[in-house]
Short mmCIF file of C-alpha atoms in Angstrom, two decimals:
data_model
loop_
_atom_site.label_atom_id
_atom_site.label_comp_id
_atom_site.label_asym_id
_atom_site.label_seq_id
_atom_site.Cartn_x
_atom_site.Cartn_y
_atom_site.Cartn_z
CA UNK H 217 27.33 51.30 36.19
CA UNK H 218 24.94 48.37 36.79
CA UNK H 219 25.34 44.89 37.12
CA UNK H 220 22.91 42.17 36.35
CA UNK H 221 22.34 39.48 39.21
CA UNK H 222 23.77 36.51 38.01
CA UNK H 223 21.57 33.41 37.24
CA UNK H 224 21.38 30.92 40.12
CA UNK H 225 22.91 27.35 39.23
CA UNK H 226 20.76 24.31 38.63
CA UNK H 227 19.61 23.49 42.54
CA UNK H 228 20.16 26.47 43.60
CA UNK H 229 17.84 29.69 45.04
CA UNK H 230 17.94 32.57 46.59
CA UNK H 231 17.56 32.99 50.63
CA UNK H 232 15.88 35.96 52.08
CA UNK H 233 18.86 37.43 52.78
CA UNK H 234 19.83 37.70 49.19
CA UNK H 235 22.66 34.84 49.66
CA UNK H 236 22.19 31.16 48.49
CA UNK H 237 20.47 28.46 49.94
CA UNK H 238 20.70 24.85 47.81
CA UNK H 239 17.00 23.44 47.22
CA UNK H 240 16.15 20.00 47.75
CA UNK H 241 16.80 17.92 44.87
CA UNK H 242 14.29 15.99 42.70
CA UNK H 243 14.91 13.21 41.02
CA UNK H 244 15.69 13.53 37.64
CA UNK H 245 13.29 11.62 35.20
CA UNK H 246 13.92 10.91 31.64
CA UNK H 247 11.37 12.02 29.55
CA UNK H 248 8.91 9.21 28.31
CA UNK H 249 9.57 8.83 24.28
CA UNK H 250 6.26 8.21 21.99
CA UNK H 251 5.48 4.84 21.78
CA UNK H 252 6.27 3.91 17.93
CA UNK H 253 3.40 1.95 15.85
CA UNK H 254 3.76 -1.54 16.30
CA UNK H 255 5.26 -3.57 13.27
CA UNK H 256 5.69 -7.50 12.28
CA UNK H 257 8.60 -8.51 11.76
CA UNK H 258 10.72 -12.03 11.32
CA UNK H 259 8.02 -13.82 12.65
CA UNK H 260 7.30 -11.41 16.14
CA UNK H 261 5.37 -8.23 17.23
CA UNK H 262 7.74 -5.47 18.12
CA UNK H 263 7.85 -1.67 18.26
CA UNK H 264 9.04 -0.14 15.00
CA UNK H 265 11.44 1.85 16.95
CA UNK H 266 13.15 -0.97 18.53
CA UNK H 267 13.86 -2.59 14.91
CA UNK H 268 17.92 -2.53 14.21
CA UNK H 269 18.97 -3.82 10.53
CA UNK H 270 22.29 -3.03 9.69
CA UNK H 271 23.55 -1.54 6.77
CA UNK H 272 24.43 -4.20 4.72
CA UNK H 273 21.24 -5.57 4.13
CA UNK H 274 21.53 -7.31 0.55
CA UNK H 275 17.64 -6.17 -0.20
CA UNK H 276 18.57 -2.75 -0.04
CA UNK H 277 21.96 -2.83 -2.11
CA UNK H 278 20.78 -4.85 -4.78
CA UNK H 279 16.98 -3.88 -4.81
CA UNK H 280 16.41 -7.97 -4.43
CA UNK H 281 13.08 -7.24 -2.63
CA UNK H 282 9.38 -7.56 -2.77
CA UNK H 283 6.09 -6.16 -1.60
CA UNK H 284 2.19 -5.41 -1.60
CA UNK H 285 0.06 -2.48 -0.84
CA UNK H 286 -2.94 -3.66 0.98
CA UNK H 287 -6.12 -1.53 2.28
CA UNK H 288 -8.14 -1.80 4.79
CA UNK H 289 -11.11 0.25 5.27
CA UNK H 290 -13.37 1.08 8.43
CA UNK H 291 -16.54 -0.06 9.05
CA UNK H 292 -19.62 0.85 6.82
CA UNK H 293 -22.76 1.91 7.41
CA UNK H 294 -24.90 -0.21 9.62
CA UNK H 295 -26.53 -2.97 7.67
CA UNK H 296 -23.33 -3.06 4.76
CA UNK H 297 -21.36 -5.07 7.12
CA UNK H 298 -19.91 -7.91 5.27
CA UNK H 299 -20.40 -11.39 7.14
CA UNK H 300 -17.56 -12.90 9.29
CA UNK H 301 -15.77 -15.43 7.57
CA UNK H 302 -16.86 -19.23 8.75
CA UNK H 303 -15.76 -21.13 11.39
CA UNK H 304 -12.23 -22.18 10.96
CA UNK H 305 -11.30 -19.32 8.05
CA UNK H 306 -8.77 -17.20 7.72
CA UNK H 307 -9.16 -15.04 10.80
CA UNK H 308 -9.74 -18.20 13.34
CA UNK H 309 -5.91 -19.70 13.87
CA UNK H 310 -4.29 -15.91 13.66
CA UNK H 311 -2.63 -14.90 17.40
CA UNK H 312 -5.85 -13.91 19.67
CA UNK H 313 -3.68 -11.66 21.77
CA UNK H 314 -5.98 -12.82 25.03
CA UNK H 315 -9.25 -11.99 22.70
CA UNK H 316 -11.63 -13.87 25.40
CA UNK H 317 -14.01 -10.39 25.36
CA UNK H 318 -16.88 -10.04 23.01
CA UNK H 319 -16.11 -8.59 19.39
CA UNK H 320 -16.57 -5.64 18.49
CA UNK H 321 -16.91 -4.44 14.56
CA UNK H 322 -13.75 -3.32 13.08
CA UNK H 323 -12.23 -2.57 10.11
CA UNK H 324 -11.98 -4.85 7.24
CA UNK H 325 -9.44 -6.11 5.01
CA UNK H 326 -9.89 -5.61 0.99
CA UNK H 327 -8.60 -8.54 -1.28
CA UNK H 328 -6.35 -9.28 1.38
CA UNK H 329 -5.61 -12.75 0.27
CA UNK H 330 -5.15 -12.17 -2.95
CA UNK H 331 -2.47 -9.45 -2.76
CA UNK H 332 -0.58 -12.24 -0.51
CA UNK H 333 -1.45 -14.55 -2.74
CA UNK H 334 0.86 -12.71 -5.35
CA UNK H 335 3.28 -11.80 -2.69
CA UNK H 336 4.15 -15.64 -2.50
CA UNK H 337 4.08 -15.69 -6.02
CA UNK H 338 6.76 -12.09 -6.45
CA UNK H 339 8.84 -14.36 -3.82
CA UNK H 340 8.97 -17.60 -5.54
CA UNK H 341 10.61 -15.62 -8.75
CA UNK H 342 13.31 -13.71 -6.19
CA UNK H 343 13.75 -17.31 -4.25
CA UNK H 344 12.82 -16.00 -0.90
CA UNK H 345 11.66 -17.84 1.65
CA UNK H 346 8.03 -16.91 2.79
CA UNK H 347 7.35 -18.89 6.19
CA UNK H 348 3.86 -18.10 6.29
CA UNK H 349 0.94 -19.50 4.25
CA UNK H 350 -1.63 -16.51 2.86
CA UNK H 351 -4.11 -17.52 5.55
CA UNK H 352 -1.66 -16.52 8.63
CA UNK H 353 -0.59 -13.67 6.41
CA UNK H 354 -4.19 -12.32 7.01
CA UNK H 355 -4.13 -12.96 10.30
CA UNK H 356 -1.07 -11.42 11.20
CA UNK H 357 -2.56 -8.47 9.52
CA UNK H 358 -5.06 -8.23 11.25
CA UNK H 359 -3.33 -8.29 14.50
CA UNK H 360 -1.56 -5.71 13.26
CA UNK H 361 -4.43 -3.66 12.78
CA UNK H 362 -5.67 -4.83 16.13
CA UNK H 363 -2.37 -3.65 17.76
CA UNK H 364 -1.66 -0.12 16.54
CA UNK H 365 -6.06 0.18 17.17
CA UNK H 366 -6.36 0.92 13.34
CA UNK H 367 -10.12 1.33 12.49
CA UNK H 368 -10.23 3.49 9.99
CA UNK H 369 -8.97 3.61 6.25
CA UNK H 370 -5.59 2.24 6.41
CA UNK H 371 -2.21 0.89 4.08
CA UNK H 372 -0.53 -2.13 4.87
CA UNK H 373 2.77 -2.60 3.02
CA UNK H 374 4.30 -5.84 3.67
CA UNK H 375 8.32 -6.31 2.41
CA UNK H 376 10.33 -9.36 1.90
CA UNK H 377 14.01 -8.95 1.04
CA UNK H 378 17.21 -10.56 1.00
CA UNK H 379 18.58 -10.14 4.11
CA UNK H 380 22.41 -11.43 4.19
CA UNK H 381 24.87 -13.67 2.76
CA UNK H 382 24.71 -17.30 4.45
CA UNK H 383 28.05 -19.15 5.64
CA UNK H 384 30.00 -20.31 2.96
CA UNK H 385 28.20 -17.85 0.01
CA UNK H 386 30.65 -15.94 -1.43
CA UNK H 387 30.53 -12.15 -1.79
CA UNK H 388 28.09 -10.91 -4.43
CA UNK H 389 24.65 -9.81 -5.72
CA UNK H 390 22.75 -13.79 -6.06
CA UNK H 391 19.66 -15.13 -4.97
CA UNK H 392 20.44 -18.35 -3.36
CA UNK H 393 22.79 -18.25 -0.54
CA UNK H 394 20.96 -15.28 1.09
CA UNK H 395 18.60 -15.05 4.25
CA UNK H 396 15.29 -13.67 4.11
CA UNK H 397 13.57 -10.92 6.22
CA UNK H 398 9.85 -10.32 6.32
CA UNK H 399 7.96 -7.01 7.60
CA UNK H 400 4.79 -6.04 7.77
CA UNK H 401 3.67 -2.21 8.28
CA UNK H 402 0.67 -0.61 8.58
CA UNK H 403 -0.64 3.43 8.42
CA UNK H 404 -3.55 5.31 8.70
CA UNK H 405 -4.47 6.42 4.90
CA UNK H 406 -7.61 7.18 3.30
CA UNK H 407 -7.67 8.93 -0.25
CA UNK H 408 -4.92 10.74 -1.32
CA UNK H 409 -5.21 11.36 -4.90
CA UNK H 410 -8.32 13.74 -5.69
CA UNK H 411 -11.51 12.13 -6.83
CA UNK H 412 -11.96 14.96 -8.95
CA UNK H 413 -8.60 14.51 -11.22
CA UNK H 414 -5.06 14.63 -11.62
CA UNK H 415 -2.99 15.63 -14.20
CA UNK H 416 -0.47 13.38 -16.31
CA UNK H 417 3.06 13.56 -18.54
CA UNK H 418 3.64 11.22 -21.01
CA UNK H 419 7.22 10.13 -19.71
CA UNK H 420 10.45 9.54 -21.97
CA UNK H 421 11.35 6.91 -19.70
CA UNK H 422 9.71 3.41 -21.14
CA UNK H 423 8.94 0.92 -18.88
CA UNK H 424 11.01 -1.88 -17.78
CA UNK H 425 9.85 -4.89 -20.55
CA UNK H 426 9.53 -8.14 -18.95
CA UNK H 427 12.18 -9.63 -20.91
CA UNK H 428 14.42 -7.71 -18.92
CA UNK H 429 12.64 -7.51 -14.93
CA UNK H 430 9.32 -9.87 -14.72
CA UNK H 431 6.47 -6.81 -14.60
CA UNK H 432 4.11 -9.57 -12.76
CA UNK H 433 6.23 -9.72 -9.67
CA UNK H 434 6.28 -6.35 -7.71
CA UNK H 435 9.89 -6.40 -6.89
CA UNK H 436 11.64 -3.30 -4.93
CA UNK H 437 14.25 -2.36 -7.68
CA UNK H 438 12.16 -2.34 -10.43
CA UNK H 439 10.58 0.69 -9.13
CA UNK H 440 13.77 2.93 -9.59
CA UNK H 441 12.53 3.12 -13.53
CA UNK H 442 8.76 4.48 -11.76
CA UNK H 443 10.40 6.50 -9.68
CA UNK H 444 12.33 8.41 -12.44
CA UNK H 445 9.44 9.01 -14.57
CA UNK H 446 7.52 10.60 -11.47
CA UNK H 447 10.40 12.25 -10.70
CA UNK H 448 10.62 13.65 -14.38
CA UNK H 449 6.66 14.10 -14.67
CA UNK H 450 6.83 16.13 -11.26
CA UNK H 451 9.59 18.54 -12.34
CA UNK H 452 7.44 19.61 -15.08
CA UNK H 453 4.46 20.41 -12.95
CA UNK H 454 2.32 17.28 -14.00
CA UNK H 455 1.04 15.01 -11.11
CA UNK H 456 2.12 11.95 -12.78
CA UNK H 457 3.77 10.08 -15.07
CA UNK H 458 2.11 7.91 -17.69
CA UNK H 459 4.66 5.05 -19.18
CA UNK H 460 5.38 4.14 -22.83
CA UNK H 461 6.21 0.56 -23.18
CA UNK H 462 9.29 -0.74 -25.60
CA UNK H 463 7.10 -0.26 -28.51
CA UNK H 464 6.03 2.82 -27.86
CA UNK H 465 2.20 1.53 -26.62
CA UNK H 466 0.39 2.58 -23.30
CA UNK H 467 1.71 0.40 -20.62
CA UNK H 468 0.38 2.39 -17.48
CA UNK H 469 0.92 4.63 -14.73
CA UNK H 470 3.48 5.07 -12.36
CA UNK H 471 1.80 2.79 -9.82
CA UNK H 472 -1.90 2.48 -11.32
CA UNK H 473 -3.27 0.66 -14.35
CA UNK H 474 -4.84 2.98 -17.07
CA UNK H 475 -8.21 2.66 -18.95
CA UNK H 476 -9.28 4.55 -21.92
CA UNK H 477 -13.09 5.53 -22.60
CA UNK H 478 -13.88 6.49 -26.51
CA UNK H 479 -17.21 6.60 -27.67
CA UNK H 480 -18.73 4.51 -25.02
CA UNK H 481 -15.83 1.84 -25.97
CA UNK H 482 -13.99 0.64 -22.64
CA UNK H 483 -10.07 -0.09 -23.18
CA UNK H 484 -7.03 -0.95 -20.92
CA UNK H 485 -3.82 -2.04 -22.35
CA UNK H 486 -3.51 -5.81 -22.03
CA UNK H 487 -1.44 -8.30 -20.08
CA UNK H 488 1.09 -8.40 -23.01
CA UNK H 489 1.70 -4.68 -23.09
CA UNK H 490 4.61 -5.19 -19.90
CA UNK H 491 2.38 -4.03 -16.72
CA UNK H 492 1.42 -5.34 -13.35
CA UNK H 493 -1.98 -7.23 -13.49
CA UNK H 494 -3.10 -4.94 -11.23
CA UNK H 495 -6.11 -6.95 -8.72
CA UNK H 496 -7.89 -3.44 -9.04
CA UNK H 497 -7.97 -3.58 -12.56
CA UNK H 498 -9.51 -6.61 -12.63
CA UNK H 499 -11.87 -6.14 -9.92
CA UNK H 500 -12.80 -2.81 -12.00
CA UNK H 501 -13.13 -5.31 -15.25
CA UNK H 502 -15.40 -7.66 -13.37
CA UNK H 503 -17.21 -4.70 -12.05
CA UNK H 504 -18.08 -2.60 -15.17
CA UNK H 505 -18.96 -6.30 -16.93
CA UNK H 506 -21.65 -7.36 -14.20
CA UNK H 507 -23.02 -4.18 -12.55
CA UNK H 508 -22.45 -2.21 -15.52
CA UNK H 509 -23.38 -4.07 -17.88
CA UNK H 510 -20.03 -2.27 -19.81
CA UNK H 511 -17.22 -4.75 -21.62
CA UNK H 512 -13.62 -3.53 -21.39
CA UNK H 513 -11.16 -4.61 -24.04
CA UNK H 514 -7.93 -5.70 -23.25
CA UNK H 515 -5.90 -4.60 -25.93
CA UNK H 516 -2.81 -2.71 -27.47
CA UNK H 517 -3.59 0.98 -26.56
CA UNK H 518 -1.74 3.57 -28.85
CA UNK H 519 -0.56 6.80 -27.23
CA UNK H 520 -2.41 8.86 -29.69
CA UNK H 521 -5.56 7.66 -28.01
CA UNK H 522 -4.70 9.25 -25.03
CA UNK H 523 -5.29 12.62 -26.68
CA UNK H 524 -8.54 11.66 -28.46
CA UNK H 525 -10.39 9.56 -25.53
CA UNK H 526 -13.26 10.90 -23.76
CA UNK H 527 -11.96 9.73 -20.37
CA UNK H 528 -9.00 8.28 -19.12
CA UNK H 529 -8.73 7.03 -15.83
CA UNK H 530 -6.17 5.22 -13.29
CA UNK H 531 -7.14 2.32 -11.15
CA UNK H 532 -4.73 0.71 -8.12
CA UNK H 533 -4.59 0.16 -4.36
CA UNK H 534 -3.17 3.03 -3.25
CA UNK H 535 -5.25 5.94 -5.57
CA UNK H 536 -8.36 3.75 -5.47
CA UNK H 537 -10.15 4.86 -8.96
CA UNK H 538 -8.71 8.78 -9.93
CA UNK H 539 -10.16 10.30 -13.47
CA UNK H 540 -7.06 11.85 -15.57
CA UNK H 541 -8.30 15.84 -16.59
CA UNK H 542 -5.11 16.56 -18.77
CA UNK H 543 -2.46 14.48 -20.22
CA UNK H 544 0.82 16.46 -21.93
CA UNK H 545 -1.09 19.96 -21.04
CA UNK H 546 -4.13 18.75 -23.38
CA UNK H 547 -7.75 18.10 -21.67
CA UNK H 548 -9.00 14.67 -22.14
CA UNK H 549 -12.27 15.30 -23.07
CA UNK H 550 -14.16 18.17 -21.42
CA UNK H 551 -11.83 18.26 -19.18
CA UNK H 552 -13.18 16.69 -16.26
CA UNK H 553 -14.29 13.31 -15.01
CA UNK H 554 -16.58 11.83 -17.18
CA UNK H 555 -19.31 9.34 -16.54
CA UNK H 556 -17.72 5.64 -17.02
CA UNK H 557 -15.13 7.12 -14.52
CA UNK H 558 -18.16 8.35 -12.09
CA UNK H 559 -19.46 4.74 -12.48
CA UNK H 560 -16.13 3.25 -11.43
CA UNK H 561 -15.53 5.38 -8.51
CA UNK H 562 -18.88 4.62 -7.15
CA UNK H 563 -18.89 1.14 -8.08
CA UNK H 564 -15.26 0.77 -6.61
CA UNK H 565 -17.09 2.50 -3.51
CA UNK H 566 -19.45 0.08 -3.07
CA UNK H 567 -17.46 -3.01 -3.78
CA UNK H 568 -14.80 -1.94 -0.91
CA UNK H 569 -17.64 -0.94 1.50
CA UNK H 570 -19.13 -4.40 1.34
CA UNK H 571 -22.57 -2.66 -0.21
CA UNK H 572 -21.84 -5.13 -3.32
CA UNK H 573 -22.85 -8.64 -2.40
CA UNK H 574 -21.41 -10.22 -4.95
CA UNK H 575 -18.10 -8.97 -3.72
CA UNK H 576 -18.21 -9.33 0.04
CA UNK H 577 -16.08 -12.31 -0.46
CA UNK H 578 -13.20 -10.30 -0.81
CA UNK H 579 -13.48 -8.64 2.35
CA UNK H 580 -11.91 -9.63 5.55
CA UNK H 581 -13.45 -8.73 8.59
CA UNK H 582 -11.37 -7.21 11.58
CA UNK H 583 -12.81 -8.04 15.01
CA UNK H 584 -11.90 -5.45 17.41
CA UNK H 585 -11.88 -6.44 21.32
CA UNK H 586 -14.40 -4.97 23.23
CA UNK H 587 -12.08 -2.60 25.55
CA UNK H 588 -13.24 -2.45 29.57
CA UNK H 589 -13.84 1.27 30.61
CA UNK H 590 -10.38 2.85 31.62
CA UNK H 591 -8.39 -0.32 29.95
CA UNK H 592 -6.18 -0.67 26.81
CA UNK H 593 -6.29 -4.00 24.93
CA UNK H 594 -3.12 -3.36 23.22
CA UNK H 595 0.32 -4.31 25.16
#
């Protein structure tokens, strides 16, 4: 019968004489964690894994919350560079984290003031308080970028919410009475919906009308009725969801504003059909009208004209400009992206690459710190 030799202990080895001899002892050292991406929040820098909120945050029982999606995308080809914004914009009171170096070109910041523009807008309705004017907003955001050394395609979500009940405000879901917290996040993220198509479900669930939740105001618990029909849209094998209003019209997409191509005959549903004015619609509007030379009617869309259009595509922040193949198993059209959409994506393109100048206004130029050799800029 043999015996395996047992295992020596922790400190322990073997002497040449087969008995045990204890071995020096190193210091133990915890292992390093990942650094986590940097974050703002309630008015500072920190590490997104050193943020604590506790669990009754009134935001996330009560879905009292708002936010933007905001990209940024990396630097163009040489020569598209959009110009710096004057002396004194934007960019010039933000934190200059010990910028004294030369910059560097960076990233840049599309419709940036404009989606914070809204954001103060979303947070008037909810009554939170929003310490910082749009300006510092873009700032901040671009320290952010600076920070987590973001300079390629990227999402920035920024998140206000009711935070908790102030002394004296009695138990409840209300708006006044309540704290406010503000975050601000920020990802790598370039396209993530295919250029070449998706496919969509008309969804039984109707959107939320703005009688009942304002649709102009992109509040956190309002999405709960998006999040259903993508849920439902998913579970029968479509990519997304396209939402009826009240009436039974075309509203829009889950997260996207629709258009509708017919016979050379550009249509979107209008303001009064309950959806977000998206800013990419309208840059899209503005774009077909004076590069295209192509008028878009805002208008009641029926949902029968979904399954007679030529094209049909989505337009938003996030998915950028995607054609819609199929809608309810049927092929809009041919079945593939059609040529208004082809326009849009490359016009979209060009617009958000700063190759449009009529539209360089609405990009926001990140300057990056020239790094020494062997030295990180970022704390």
């Amino acid at each position: 019968m043999t015996t395996s030799s047992p295992t020596p202990p922790t400190g322990t080895h073997l002497s040449a004489d087969g008995g045990d001899a204890t071995a020096p002892e190193r210091p133990a050292t915890a292992p390093v964690p990942p650094k986590t991406p940097w974050i703002f929040h309630q008015g500072e820098f920190i590490r997104a894994g050193d943020l604590y909120m506790g669990p009754g945050l009134q935001g996330l029982h009560y879905g009292t919350g708002v936010f933007e999606g905001i990209r940024s995308y990396a630097l163009p080809d040489p020569g598209t560079t959009p110009s710096a914004p004057p002396s004194g914009g934007a960019e010039s009171s933000g934190p200059d984290h010990g910028h004294d170096e030369p910059a560097a070109p960076g990233p840049y910041l599309f419709q940036a003031a404009e989606h914070y523009a809204r954001l103060h807008r979303s947070c008037r309705l909810m009554r939170l308080d929003l310490p910082h004017s749009v300006p510092e907003l873009v700032d901040i955001t671009a320290e952010l970028l600076r920070r987590n050394g973001l300079t390629g395609h990227a999402y920035i979500r920024p998140v206000v919410h009711k935070l908790a009940l102030q002394p004296g405000t009695p138990f409840g879901v209300r708006l006044s009475g309540v704290s406010t917290a503000l975050t601000i996040m920020a990802m790598p993220m370039g396209a993530y919906v295919s250029r070449d198509g998706i496919t969509c479900g008309v969804s039984s669930w109707r959107r939320i009308p703005d009688s009942s939740l304002p649709v102009n105001a992109k509040v956190t618990g309002g999405y709960a009725n998006n999040a259903l029909a993508v849920d439902e849209a998913s579970a029968a094998g479509y990519d997304d969801a396209i939402m009826l209003n009240q009436r039974g019209e075309v509203a829009e997409a889950s997260t996207a504003n629709l258009f509708v191509v017919r016979d050379g005959q550009i249509a979107t549903p209008h303001l009064g059909s309950d959806i977000l004015p998206g800013l990419t619609r309208a840059v899209v509007i503005d774009l077909l009208a004076s590069e295209g030379g192509l008028r878009t009617a805002e208008r009641t869309v029926l949902r029968s004209e979904l399954h007679m259009a030529d094209e049909v595509f989505l337009t938003g922040t996030g998915c950028q400009v995607v054609p819609v193949v199929t809608i309810d198993g049927r092929p809009v059209g041919d079945g593939v992206p059609g040529p208004v959409t082809r326009l849009v994506q490359e016009l979209h393109h060009r617009a958000v690459s700063g190759q449009l100048p009529a539209y360089r206004h609405l990009n926001h130029p990140v300057a990056l710190p020239t790094a020494r050799p062997g030295t990180d800029t970022r704390p």
